[in-house]
Amino acid sequence: MDQMSTMNKMGLARLVLLLLYVHAESWAQPGAAVDTLRGVVLEQDAQGRFQPLPMAHVYWLGTQRGTTTNAQGAFTLSAHPETRQLVVRYTGYEPDTLFIRDYRSVQVVLRTQERFGLVEVTEQRATSFISRAEVRNARVITEGELFKAACCNLSESFETNPSVEVTYTDAASGVKQIQMLGLSGAYVQLLRENLPGIRGLATHYGLALLPGSWIDEMQLTQGVGSVVNGYESLTGQINLEVKKPDYAGRVLLNAYQNQMGRSEANLVVAQPLSGRWSSSLLLHANRMEGTPDINDDGFVDLPAGQQWNGLLRLHYNDGLGLTGQMALRAVDDRRRGGQVSYRHDRAREAQSGVYGLKTGIGQQEIFGKLGYVFPAHKYRSIGLLWSASATQLDNQFGRRDYHGAQQTRSAQLIYQDILGDTRNRYRAGVSWLNDRFSEWVDTLAFHSGGSPAHSDSSRLDFVRHERVPGVFTELTLERGKLLWVLGLRYDQHNLYGGQWSPRLNGKWNISDNDQLRFSAGRGFRVASVLAEQQGGLVSSRRLIIDRQNERGAFGLDAERAWHVGLQGNHDFRFRYRSARVSMDVQQTWFMGQVVADYDQSPTELHLYSLNGASYSRSAQLELEVQPRKRMELRLAYRIQDVQTDYRVGRLSRPLVPRSRGLLNLSWKTKSRWDFDFTLHTYGSKRLPSTWGNPDSLRMRAQSPVYAVGFFQLTKNFDRSALYLGIENLTDFRQTDLIVSAQQPFSPHFDASLVWGPAIERMIYVGWRWRLIPAI
């Protein structure tokens, strides 16, 4: 590139200002290391004047280390030990590669491709992908992926993901839960922007409390997460990024209606307040009219009710390294179900022979972040994360009541820096978690440690207070093609003593197209056993908690597990387009676990501490290709083996499929129509034994193999989109959802044995509108 001739055409004043800006960045960082390159990227406009190019990509050839230019076209990039070839790219311009002899300021002028008669080559970004830069096995799920389905709330946001299965917890409440690696979603740490999200009493209902339209992006990690985020990640981690005050659409409206009487509306508003302050407001409301009894079992298929949800956030950035945010959130969700003949406006005592269901959950939360990046050392920062929340549960299941309350306070102080150079980075900090739980159950038959409570008015209270101070450190080492993250944290739990959580994650960039990842680590959690077993409480099963000690929660052990995982992927070209094949194997084994035993008796639910082995093993093969322009195809197949030692012997975990298959096909036409089709296949699932019931009330031992399909058609306009979808295309349903449905107060009544779709084929329509068109 002839830089001298181009510079002669540049106005002297503008050139001086741009160069002064670049050098001023160097002067502002007197303590910066000498192996840091600074520069500016320019373009020449039609009048021959040179303008800065913001958001240009600058990176070291053949590496993952890079950056983008700021609004003035300037960049700062640390040196790489293995190359001095610098690549500069910008869409529509000819890329340039420079050899850097010394780390002084550099100026790069890119020329438009049209001058050379070149054709610009574009590539469609996948809406769901595994991040090449991330050392962990993390899949990024973008807003575009979420829009492939109705995605009314978080529990319905995984329809196109092969690693997460969504199921109903029971046949009466309509609540959905997730499974990952064949284990309950309770073992997955759910974070919201790296802050504690859905946990404790909210584990069962919490997925329905975060609207899908609020989510900007999700990172789904299989295996143990970072020690910085806490100790509760046993099988995976899901981090949710909610639309922020800098949301590009500024305003988003979404409305939804389905044929079963469910309607909802969402509003997202992002508004800058000044040069340093910005805000966002997120609102959600939904209403369910209540569905008829399609399968003629006497129970409404989905409860009626409504939800109100709101989030208000303020964000501050002084442009000099100090940032902060604070948010307020509140939600209220009320549902009513049960038998069709039940009247919710009448006292329960006046309807003693009719089963009624009422659920209510309320949450109030305030959280915030405060961070500072040292201007002279961009790699050095300190941050404070804090949150306070309250959760209330108020449930009626026939004659059994369950109430719960939780108050949580948490804080985390994190310091980040380098050791010598940017190849050695570390984070260290301290954390504090304070949980207060209060739960009580009114039941006709409750056993604790073998001593039954016979009084019809028996009320059993469980109160616990958890105080957990912790310290942690995490070291990232970059050595050529190898990247290691070593983490260690120690938490002093007031009920369960000291807990160590060592974790190791590694990535080997075998070549430009091949990567291998490894993870291993330990986590622990305290189960909220009543809140997590709502399916058993909905039924008439007698609840029997076998206490092992008087110290822990409910006298049961904490849940502790080790996890190891190996994941490899190969990138290749299929018809000149990006494609990837990946495979992962995962294993989790428990040293301590709360066992929910539905097999000892079909009329009892036993909760006790694990005595023996419990593990989950899984392997998945996945293929992602673009068969043609604007088309994405994803194929995946997973096998899993989940076993637990129950008192009756070692059995596979009930209601967990031995295998799962996924086909997802997306096609975007030139005329702005989107076609999305998803097919799930499920292998056979073991059902809890019902052989103790009368012959007419026994269920099969295994569920059949079945498939469920989804389809959505979307018409996009400049600022809006209309969509029409169908769930459960084949109308396959489980017909025997409830055991002894005609006698809901008999000891055999059981609504917890849901193995398949509970709802018929369902059609929905929706509309989205943005103030600023999507790119």
Short mmCIF file of N, CA, C and O in Angstrom, two decimals, residues 597-636:
data_model
loop_
_atom_site.label_atom_id
_atom_site.label_comp_id
_atom_site.label_asym_id
_atom_site.label_seq_id
_atom_site.Cartn_x
_atom_site.Cartn_y
_atom_site.Cartn_z
N ASP A 597 -37.35 -40.70 45.89
CA ASP A 597 -37.66 -42.10 45.59
C ASP A 597 -39.17 -42.26 45.41
O ASP A 597 -39.93 -42.26 46.38
N TYR A 598 -39.58 -42.42 44.14
CA TYR A 598 -40.99 -42.67 43.81
C TYR A 598 -41.27 -44.16 43.62
O TYR A 598 -42.37 -44.53 43.23
N ASP A 599 -40.26 -45.03 43.87
CA ASP A 599 -40.39 -46.45 43.53
C ASP A 599 -40.71 -47.34 44.71
O ASP A 599 -41.20 -48.45 44.51
N GLN A 600 -40.44 -46.90 45.94
CA GLN A 600 -40.70 -47.78 47.09
C GLN A 600 -42.18 -48.14 47.18
O GLN A 600 -42.53 -49.28 47.47
N SER A 601 -43.02 -47.14 46.93
CA SER A 601 -44.47 -47.38 46.97
C SER A 601 -45.13 -46.37 46.06
O SER A 601 -44.73 -45.20 46.04
N PRO A 602 -46.16 -46.77 45.30
CA PRO A 602 -46.85 -45.81 44.44
C PRO A 602 -47.68 -44.79 45.21
O PRO A 602 -48.22 -43.86 44.61
N THR A 603 -47.80 -44.96 46.53
CA THR A 603 -48.56 -44.00 47.33
C THR A 603 -47.66 -43.18 48.25
O THR A 603 -48.18 -42.45 49.11
N GLU A 604 -46.34 -43.27 48.08
CA GLU A 604 -45.41 -42.55 48.95
C GLU A 604 -44.30 -41.91 48.14
O GLU A 604 -43.92 -42.40 47.06
N LEU A 605 -43.78 -40.82 48.67
CA LEU A 605 -42.59 -40.17 48.14
C LEU A 605 -41.57 -40.11 49.27
O LEU A 605 -41.78 -39.43 50.27
N HIS A 606 -40.47 -40.85 49.10
CA HIS A 606 -39.41 -40.88 50.10
C HIS A 606 -38.29 -39.94 49.68
O HIS A 606 -37.83 -39.96 48.53
N LEU A 607 -37.84 -39.13 50.61
CA LEU A 607 -36.69 -38.25 50.41
C LEU A 607 -35.62 -38.63 51.43
O LEU A 607 -35.88 -38.61 52.65
N TYR A 608 -34.44 -39.00 50.93
CA TYR A 608 -33.37 -39.41 51.84
C TYR A 608 -32.02 -39.13 51.19
O TYR A 608 -31.92 -38.88 49.97
N SER A 609 -30.99 -39.19 52.00
CA SER A 609 -29.63 -38.94 51.50
C SER A 609 -29.10 -40.17 50.77
O SER A 609 -29.39 -41.32 51.15
N LEU A 610 -28.33 -39.95 49.75
CA LEU A 610 -27.78 -41.02 48.92
C LEU A 610 -26.89 -41.94 49.77
O LEU A 610 -26.07 -41.49 50.55
N ASN A 611 -27.10 -43.24 49.56
CA ASN A 611 -26.25 -44.25 50.18
C ASN A 611 -25.83 -45.23 49.09
O ASN A 611 -26.48 -46.23 48.85
N GLY A 612 -24.77 -44.88 48.38
CA GLY A 612 -24.34 -45.68 47.25
C GLY A 612 -23.87 -44.79 46.12
O GLY A 612 -23.27 -43.73 46.34
N ALA A 613 -24.15 -45.21 44.90
CA ALA A 613 -23.67 -44.50 43.71
C ALA A 613 -24.81 -43.78 43.00
O ALA A 613 -25.97 -44.23 43.04
N SER A 614 -24.47 -42.69 42.35
CA SER A 614 -25.41 -41.96 41.50
C SER A 614 -24.60 -41.23 40.45
O SER A 614 -23.65 -40.51 40.80
N TYR A 615 -24.94 -41.42 39.18
CA TYR A 615 -24.13 -40.82 38.14
C TYR A 615 -24.96 -40.57 36.89
O TYR A 615 -26.05 -41.11 36.71
N SER A 616 -24.39 -39.73 36.03
CA SER A 616 -24.97 -39.44 34.71
C SER A 616 -23.86 -39.49 33.69
O SER A 616 -22.82 -38.84 33.86
N ARG A 617 -24.07 -40.25 32.62
CA ARG A 617 -23.12 -40.32 31.51
C ARG A 617 -23.86 -39.99 30.22
O ARG A 617 -24.99 -40.46 30.02
N SER A 618 -23.24 -39.22 29.36
CA SER A 618 -23.90 -38.86 28.11
C SER A 618 -22.86 -38.60 27.02
O SER A 618 -21.71 -38.27 27.31
N ALA A 619 -23.29 -38.78 25.79
CA ALA A 619 -22.46 -38.48 24.63
C ALA A 619 -23.36 -37.90 23.55
O ALA A 619 -24.50 -38.37 23.36
N GLN A 620 -22.86 -36.90 22.85
CA GLN A 620 -23.67 -36.22 21.82
C GLN A 620 -22.83 -35.96 20.58
O GLN A 620 -21.67 -35.56 20.67
N LEU A 621 -23.45 -36.19 19.43
CA LEU A 621 -22.85 -35.89 18.13
C LEU A 621 -23.74 -34.86 17.44
O LEU A 621 -24.95 -35.03 17.39
N GLU A 622 -23.13 -33.81 16.91
CA GLU A 622 -23.91 -32.71 16.33
C GLU A 622 -23.28 -32.25 15.02
O GLU A 622 -22.04 -32.16 14.90
N LEU A 623 -24.13 -31.95 14.05
CA LEU A 623 -23.69 -31.45 12.75
C LEU A 623 -24.45 -30.17 12.44
O LEU A 623 -25.68 -30.13 12.53
N GLU A 624 -23.72 -29.12 12.07
CA GLU A 624 -24.31 -27.84 11.68
C GLU A 624 -23.78 -27.45 10.30
O GLU A 624 -22.56 -27.32 10.13
N VAL A 625 -24.68 -27.28 9.35
CA VAL A 625 -24.29 -26.93 7.99
C VAL A 625 -25.24 -25.88 7.44
O VAL A 625 -26.34 -25.66 7.97
N GLN A 626 -24.81 -25.24 6.37
CA GLN A 626 -25.65 -24.33 5.60
C GLN A 626 -25.78 -24.94 4.20
O GLN A 626 -24.94 -24.69 3.32
N PRO A 627 -26.82 -25.76 3.97
CA PRO A 627 -26.94 -26.46 2.68
C PRO A 627 -27.02 -25.51 1.49
O PRO A 627 -26.60 -25.84 0.39
N ARG A 628 -27.61 -24.33 1.71
CA ARG A 628 -27.70 -23.33 0.67
C ARG A 628 -27.72 -21.96 1.33
O ARG A 628 -27.78 -21.84 2.54
N LYS A 629 -27.67 -20.94 0.51
CA LYS A 629 -27.62 -19.59 1.06
C LYS A 629 -28.88 -19.30 1.87
O LYS A 629 -29.98 -19.66 1.49
N ARG A 630 -28.68 -18.71 3.05
CA ARG A 630 -29.74 -18.33 3.98
C ARG A 630 -30.48 -19.53 4.59
O ARG A 630 -31.60 -19.40 5.04
N MET A 631 -29.82 -20.68 4.59
CA MET A 631 -30.43 -21.87 5.17
C MET A 631 -29.48 -22.49 6.19
O MET A 631 -28.28 -22.60 5.94
N GLU A 632 -30.02 -22.88 7.34
CA GLU A 632 -29.24 -23.53 8.39
C GLU A 632 -29.88 -24.88 8.72
O GLU A 632 -31.10 -24.98 8.85
N LEU A 633 -29.03 -25.89 8.87
CA LEU A 633 -29.49 -27.23 9.24
C LEU A 633 -28.66 -27.70 10.43
O LEU A 633 -27.44 -27.65 10.40
N ARG A 634 -29.36 -28.16 11.47
CA ARG A 634 -28.68 -28.69 12.64
C ARG A 634 -29.24 -30.08 12.93
O ARG A 634 -30.44 -30.26 13.09
N LEU A 635 -28.35 -31.06 13.03
CA LEU A 635 -28.72 -32.43 13.37
C LEU A 635 -27.94 -32.82 14.62
O LEU A 635 -26.74 -32.56 14.71
N ALA A 636 -28.60 -33.46 15.56
CA ALA A 636 -27.92 -33.87 16.79
C ALA A 636 -28.55 -35.15 17.31
O ALA A 636 -29.76 -35.39 17.15
#
